[in-house]
CSV table of C-alpha atoms in Angstrom, one decimal:
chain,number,residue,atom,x,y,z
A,250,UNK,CA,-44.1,-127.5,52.6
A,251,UNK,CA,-43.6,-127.0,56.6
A,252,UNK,CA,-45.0,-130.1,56.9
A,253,UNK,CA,-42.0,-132.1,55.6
A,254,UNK,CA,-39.7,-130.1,57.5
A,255,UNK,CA,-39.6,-131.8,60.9
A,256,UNK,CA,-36.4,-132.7,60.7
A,257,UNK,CA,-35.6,-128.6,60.7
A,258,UNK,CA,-37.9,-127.9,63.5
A,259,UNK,CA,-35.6,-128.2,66.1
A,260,UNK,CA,-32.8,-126.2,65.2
A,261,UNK,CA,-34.9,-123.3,63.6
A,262,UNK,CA,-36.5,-122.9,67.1
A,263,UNK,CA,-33.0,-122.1,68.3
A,264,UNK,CA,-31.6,-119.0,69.5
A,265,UNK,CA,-28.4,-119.4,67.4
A,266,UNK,CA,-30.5,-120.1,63.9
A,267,UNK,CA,-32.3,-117.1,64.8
A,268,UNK,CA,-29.8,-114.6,65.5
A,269,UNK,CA,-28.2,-115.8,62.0
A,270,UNK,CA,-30.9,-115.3,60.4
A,271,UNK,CA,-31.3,-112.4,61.6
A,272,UNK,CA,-27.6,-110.4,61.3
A,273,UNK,CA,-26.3,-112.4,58.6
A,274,UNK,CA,-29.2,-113.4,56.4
A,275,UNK,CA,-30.1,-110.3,54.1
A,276,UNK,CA,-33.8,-110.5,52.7
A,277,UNK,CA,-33.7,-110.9,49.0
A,278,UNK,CA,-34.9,-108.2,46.6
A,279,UNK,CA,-38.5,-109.5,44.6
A,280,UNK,CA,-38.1,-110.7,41.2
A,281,UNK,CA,-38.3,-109.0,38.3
A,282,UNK,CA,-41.1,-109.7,36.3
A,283,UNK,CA,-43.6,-109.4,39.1
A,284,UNK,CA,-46.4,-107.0,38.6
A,285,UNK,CA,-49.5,-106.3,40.1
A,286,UNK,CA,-51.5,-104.3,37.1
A,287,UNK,CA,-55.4,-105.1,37.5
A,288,UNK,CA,-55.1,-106.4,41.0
A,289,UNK,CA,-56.2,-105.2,44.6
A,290,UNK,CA,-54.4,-106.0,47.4
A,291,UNK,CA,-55.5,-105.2,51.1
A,292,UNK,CA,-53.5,-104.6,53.8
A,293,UNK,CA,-54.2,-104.4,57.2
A,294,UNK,CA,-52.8,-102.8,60.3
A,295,UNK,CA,-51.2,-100.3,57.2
A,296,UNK,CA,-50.9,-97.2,58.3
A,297,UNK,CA,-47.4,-97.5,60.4
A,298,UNK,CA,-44.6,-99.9,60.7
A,299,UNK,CA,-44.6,-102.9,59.0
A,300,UNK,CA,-47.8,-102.9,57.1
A,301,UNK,CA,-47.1,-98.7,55.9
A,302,UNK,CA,-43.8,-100.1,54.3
A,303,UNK,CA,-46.0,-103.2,53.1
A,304,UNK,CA,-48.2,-101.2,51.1
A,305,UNK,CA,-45.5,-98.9,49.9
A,306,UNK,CA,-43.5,-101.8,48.2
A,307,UNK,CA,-46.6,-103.4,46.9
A,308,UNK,CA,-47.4,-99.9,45.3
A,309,UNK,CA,-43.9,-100.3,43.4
A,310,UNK,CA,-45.6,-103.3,41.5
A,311,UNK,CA,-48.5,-100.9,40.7
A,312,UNK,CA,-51.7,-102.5,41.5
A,313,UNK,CA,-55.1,-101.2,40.6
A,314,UNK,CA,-56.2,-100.7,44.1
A,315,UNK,CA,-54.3,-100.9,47.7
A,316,UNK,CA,-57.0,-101.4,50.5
A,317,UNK,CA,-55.5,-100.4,54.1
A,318,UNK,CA,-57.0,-101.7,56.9
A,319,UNK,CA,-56.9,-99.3,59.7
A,320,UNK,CA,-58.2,-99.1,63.3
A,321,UNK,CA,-58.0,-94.5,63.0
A,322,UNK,CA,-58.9,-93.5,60.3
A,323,UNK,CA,-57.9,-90.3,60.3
A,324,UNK,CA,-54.0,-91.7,61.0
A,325,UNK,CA,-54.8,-94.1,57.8
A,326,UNK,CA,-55.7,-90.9,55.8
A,327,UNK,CA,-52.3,-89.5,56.7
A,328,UNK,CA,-50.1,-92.1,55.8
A,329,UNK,CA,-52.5,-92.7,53.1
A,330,UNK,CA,-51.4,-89.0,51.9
A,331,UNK,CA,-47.8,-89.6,52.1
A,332,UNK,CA,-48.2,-92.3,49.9
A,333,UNK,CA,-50.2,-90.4,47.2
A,334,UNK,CA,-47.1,-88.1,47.2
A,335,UNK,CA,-45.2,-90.5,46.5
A,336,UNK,CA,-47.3,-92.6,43.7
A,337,UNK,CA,-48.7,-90.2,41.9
A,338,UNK,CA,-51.0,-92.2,40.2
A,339,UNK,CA,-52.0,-94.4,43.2
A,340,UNK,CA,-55.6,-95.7,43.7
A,341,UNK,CA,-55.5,-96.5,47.4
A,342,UNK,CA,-58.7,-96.4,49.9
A,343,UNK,CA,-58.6,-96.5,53.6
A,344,UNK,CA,-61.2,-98.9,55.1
A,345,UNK,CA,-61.8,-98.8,59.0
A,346,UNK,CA,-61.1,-102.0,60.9
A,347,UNK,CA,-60.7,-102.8,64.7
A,348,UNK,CA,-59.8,-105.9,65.6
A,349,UNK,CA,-60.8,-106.2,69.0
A,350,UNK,CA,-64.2,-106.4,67.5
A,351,UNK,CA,-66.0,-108.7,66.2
A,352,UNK,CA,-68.5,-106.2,64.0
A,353,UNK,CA,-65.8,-104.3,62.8
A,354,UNK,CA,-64.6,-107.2,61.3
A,355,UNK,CA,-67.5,-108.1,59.6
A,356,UNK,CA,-68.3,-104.6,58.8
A,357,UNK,CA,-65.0,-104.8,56.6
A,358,UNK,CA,-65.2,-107.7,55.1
A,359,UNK,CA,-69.5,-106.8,54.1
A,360,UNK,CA,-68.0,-103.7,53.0
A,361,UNK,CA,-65.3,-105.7,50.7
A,362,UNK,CA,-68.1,-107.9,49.8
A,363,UNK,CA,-70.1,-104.9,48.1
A,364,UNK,CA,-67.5,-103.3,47.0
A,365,UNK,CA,-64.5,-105.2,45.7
A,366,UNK,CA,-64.9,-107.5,42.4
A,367,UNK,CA,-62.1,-109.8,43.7
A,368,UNK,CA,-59.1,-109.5,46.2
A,369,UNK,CA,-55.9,-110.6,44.9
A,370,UNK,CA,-53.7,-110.6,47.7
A,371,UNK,CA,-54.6,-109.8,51.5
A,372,UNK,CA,-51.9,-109.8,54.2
A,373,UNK,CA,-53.3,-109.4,57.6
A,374,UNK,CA,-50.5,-107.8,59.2
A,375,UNK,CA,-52.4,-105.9,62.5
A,376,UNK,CA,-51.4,-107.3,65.7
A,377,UNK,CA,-50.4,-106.6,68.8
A,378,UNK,CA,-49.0,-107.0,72.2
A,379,UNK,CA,-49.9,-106.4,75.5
A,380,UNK,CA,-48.0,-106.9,78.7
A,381,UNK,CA,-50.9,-106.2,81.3
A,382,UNK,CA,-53.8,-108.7,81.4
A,383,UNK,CA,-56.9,-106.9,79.7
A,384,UNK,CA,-60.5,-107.9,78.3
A,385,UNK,CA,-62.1,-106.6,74.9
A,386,UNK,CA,-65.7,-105.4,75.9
A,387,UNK,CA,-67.6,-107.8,72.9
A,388,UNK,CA,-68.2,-111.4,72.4
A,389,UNK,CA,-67.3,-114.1,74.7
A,390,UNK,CA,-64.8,-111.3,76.1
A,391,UNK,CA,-61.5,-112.9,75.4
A,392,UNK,CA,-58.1,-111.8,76.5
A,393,UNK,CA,-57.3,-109.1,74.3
A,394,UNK,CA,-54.2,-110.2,73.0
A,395,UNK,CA,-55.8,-113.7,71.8
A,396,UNK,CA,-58.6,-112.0,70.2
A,397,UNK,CA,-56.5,-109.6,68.2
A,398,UNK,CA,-54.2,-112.3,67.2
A,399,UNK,CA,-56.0,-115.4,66.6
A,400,UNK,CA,-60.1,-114.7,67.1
A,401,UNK,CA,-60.3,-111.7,64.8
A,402,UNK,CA,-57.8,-112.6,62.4
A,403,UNK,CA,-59.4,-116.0,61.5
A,404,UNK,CA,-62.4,-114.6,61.2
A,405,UNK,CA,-61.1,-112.4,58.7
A,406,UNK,CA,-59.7,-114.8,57.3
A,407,UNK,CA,-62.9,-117.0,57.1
A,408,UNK,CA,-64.5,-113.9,55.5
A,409,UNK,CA,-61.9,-112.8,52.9
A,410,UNK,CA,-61.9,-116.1,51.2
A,411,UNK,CA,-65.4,-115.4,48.9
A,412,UNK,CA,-63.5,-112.4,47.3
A,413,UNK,CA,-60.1,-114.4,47.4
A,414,UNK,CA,-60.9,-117.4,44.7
A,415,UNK,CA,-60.4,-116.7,41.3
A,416,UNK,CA,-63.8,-115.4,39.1
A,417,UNK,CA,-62.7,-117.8,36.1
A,418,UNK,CA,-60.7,-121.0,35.6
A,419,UNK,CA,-58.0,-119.5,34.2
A,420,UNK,CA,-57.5,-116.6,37.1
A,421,UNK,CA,-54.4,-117.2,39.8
A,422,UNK,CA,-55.4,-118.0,43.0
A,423,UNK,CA,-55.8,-115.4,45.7
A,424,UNK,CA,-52.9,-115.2,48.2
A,425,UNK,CA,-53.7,-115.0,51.7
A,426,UNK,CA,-50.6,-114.4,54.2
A,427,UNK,CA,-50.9,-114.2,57.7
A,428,UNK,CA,-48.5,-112.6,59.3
A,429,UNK,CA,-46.4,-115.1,62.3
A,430,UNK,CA,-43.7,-114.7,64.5
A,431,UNK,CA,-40.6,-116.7,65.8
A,432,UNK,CA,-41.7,-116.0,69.4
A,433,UNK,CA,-44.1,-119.0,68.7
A,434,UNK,CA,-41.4,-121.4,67.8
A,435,UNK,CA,-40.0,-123.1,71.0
A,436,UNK,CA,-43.9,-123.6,72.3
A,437,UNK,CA,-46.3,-125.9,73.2
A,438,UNK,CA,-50.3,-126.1,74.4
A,439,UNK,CA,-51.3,-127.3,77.0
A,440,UNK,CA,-54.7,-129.5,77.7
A,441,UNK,CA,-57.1,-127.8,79.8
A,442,UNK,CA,-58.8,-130.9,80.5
A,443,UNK,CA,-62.5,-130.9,80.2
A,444,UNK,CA,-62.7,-127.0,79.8
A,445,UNK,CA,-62.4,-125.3,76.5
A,446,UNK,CA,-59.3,-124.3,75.3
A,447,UNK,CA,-60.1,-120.7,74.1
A,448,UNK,CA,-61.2,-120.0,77.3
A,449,UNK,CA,-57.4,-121.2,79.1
A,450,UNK,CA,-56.2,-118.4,77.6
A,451,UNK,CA,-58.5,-116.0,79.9
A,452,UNK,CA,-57.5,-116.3,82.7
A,453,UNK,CA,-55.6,-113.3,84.7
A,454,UNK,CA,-53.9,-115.2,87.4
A,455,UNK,CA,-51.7,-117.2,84.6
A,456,UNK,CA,-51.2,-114.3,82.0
A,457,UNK,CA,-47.6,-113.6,80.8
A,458,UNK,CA,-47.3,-110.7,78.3
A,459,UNK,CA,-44.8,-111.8,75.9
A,460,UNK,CA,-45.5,-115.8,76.9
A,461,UNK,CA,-49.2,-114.9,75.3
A,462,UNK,CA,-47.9,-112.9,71.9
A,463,UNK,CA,-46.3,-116.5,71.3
A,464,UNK,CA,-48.7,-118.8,72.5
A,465,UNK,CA,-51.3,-116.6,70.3
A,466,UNK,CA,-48.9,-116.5,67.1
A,467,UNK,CA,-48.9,-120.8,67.6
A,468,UNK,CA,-52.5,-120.5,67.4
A,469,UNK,CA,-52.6,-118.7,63.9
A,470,UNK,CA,-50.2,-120.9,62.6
A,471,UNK,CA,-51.9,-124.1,64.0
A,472,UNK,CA,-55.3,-122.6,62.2
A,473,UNK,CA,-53.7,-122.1,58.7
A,474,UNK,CA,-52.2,-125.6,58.8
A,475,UNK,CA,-55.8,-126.9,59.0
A,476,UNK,CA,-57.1,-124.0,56.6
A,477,UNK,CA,-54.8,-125.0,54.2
A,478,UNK,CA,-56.4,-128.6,54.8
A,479,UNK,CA,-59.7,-127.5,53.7
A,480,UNK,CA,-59.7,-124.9,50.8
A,481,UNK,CA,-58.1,-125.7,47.2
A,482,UNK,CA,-54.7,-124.1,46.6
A,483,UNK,CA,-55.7,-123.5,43.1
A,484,UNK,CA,-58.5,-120.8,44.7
A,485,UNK,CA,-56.7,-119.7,47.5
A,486,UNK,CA,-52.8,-120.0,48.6
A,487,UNK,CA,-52.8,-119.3,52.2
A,488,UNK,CA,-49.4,-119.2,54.4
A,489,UNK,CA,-48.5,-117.7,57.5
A,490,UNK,CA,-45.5,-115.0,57.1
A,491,UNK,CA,-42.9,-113.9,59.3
A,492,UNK,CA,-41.1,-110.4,59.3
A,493,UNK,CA,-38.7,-111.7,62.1
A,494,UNK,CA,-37.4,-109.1,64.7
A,495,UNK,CA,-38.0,-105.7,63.4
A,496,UNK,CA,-36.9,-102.3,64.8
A,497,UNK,CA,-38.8,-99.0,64.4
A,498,UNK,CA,-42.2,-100.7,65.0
A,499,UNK,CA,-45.0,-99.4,67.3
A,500,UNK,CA,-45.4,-103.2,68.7
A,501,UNK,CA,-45.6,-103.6,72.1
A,502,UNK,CA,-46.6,-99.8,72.5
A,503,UNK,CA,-48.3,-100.7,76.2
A,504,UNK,CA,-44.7,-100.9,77.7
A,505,UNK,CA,-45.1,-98.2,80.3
A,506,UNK,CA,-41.5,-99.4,81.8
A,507,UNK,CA,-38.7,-97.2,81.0
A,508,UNK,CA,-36.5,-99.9,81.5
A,509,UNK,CA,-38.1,-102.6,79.5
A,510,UNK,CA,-38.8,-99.9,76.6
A,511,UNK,CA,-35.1,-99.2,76.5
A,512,UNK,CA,-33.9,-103.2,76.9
A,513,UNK,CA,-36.3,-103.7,74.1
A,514,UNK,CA,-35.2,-100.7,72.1
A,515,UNK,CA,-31.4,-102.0,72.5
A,516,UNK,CA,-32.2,-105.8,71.7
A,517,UNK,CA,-34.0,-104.3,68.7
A,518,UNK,CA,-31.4,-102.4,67.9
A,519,UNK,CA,-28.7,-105.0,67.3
A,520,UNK,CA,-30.6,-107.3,65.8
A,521,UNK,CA,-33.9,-105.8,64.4
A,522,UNK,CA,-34.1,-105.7,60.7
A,523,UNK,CA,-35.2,-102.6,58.8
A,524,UNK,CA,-39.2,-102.0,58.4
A,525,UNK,CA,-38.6,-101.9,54.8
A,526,UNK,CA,-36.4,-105.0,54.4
A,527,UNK,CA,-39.0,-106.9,56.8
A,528,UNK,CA,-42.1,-106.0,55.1
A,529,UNK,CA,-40.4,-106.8,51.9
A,530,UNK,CA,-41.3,-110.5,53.1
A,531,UNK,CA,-44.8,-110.3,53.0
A,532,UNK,CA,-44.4,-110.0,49.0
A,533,UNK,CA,-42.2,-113.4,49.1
A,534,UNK,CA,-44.9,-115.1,50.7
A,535,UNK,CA,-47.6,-114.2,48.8
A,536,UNK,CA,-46.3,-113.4,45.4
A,537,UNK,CA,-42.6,-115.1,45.1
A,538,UNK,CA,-43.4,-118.4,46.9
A,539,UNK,CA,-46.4,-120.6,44.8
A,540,UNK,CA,-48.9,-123.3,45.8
A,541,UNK,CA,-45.8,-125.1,47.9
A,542,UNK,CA,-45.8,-122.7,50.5
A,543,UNK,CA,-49.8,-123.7,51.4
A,544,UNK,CA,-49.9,-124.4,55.0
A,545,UNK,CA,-46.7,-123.0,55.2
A,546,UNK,CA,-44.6,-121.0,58.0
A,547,UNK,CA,-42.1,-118.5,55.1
A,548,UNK,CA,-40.5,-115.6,54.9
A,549,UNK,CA,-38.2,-115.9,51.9
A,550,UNK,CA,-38.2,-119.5,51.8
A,551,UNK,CA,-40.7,-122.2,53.5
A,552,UNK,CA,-39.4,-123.1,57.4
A,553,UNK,CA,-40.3,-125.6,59.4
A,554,UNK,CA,-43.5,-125.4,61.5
A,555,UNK,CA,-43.2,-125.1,65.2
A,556,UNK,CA,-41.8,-128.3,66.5
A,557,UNK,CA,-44.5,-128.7,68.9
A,558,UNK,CA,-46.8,-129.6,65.6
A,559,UNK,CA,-45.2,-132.4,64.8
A,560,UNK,CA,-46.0,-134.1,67.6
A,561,UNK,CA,-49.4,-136.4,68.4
A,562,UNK,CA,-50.0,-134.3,71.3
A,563,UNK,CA,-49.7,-131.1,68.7
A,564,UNK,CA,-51.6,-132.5,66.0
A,565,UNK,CA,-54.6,-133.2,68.7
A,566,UNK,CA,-54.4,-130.2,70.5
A,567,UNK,CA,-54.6,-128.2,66.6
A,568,UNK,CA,-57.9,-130.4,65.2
A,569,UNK,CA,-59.6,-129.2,68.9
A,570,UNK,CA,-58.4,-125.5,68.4
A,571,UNK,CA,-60.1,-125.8,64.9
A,572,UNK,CA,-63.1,-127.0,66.2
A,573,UNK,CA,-63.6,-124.4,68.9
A,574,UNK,CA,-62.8,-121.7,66.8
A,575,UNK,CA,-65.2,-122.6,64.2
A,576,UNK,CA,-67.9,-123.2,67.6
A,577,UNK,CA,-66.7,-119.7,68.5
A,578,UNK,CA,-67.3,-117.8,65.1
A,579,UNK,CA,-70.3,-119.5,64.4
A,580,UNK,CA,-72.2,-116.5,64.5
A,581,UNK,CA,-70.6,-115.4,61.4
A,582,UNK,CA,-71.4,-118.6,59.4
A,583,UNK,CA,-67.9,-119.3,58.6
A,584,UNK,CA,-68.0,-122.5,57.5
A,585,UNK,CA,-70.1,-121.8,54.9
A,586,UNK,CA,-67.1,-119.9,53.3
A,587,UNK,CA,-65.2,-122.7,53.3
């Protein structure tokens, strides 16, 4: 488990662990033996990038039903398409979901409520990032980029579990995988003080673009550590999963900057891994790895948490961010799914 890996914590937040990882390191092929007959697995953020090649090598294990999780969908019914070409006998539906919002989210998850026996697997994979300071137009109107990342995603999270435990005794736990990134490694929180810590993360005059992806990927992986602290393993295996640095992605889409969009291309480029090897991780992490990687930062194997959580000041600042969110998505009863 990440939690015994302090010792690591250090090091794998380096640039020189990293960029070995990511040009030497080759992501191992899944297992043979590893099926997904009878199963549904849901996908979100699915039809491009990471999460279309997610859903396309989940489909080689042939599961009973592939739920993608799109924000269009008219875009989800055409990749959708291309994927029905390509497995013929495919059951795959294309659900709508926006996660700047709030009731989209619930929306989905009613919808997988009614219509869903059980959910086997779930990787919520849509994210984004945004380099100009902007407000979603619902709720408490957070900062987009921490809603998409962190608010929304939780909540999902919250509200997938119901379908993710197992019907009987003798059924496998559900797999939850939230999908991380290594921008979050060399960070730390600071205390607002008497304020509230969600709402630190609203403010114009101290927004970075790429310093907020990370500090919002820390937050997810702060929440699954306490998640993981509160629901069985034998119902639910919940991990956060990390594709690393990935080229041919649509992420950070809002660069308007010629110059930045090429430096990003070209960093890409050199070290960016191919969408299908990347999303080939999201199947270690929730079919390969077991109950050890609960709580866990993976991608092939289990790595250490970000260093920052080892640390007193860490471990206080992750029980208030618990708190707050569950404060924040109390409208959704959320602790009742726990």
């Amino acid at each position: 488990m990440s939690s015994k890996l302090k010792q690591q914590a250090s090091y794998e937040a380096t640039f020189a662990h990293n960029f070995w990882k990511q040009t030497l390191s080759r992501v191992p092929a899944i297992p043979a033996g590893i099926e997904l007959a009878g199963k549904t697995v849901l996908v979100t953020g699915a039809n491009v990038g990471l999460g279309f090649e997610a859903v396309r090598n989940f489909l080689r294990l042939r599961p009973s039903l592939v739920i993608m999780g799109v924000r269009s969908v008219n875009k989800g019914e055409a990749a959708a398409a291309a994927l029905r070409r390509e497995f013929l006998d495919a059951r795959i539906e294309v659900w709508e979901l926006d996660m700047e919002s709030f009731r989209s989210v619930q929306a989905f998850a009613a919808r997988a409520e009614r219509e869903l026996d059980r959910v086997h697997v779930a990787v919520l994979n849509a994210g984004l990032g945004k380099l100009k300071f902007e407000r979603v137009d619902e709720g408490g109107c957070h900062e987009v980029t921490i809603q998409v990342n962190y608010l929304t995603t939780a909540l999902l999270s919250f509200l997938l579990l119901p379908k993710l435990r197992p019907t009987t005794s003798s059924s496998e736990p559900g797999r939850l995988s939230i999908v991380n990134s290594g921008a979050s490694l060399g960070l730390s929180l600071e205390d607002p003080g008497d304020g509230r810590f969600l709402d630190s993360f609203d403010r114009a005059e101290k927004f970075n673009g790429f310093g907020q992806y990370g500090l919002s990927k820390l937050l997810i992986m702060m929440f699954v550590a306490k998640l993981a602290q509160t629901i069985n393993p034998k119902e639910v295996i919940v991990n956060c999963t990390d594709p690393g640095a990935t080229k041919g992605t649509e992420f950070f889409r809002s660069v308007n900057s010629w110059i930045m969009s090429i430096a990003l291309r070209s960093f890409m480029g050199i070290i960016g891994r191919r969408t299908a090897d990347a999303s080939r991780i999201y199947l270690h992490s929730s079919l390969v790895l077991g109950e050890e990687s609960h709580g866990s930062w993976t991608d092939w194997i289990i790595r250490a948490w970000p260093k920052t959580m080892y640390t007193d000041q860490g471990h206080h600042m992750g029980e208030r961010l618990w708190d707050e969110t569950l404060e924040e998505l109390k409208f959704a009863r959320v602790e009742e799914k726990l």
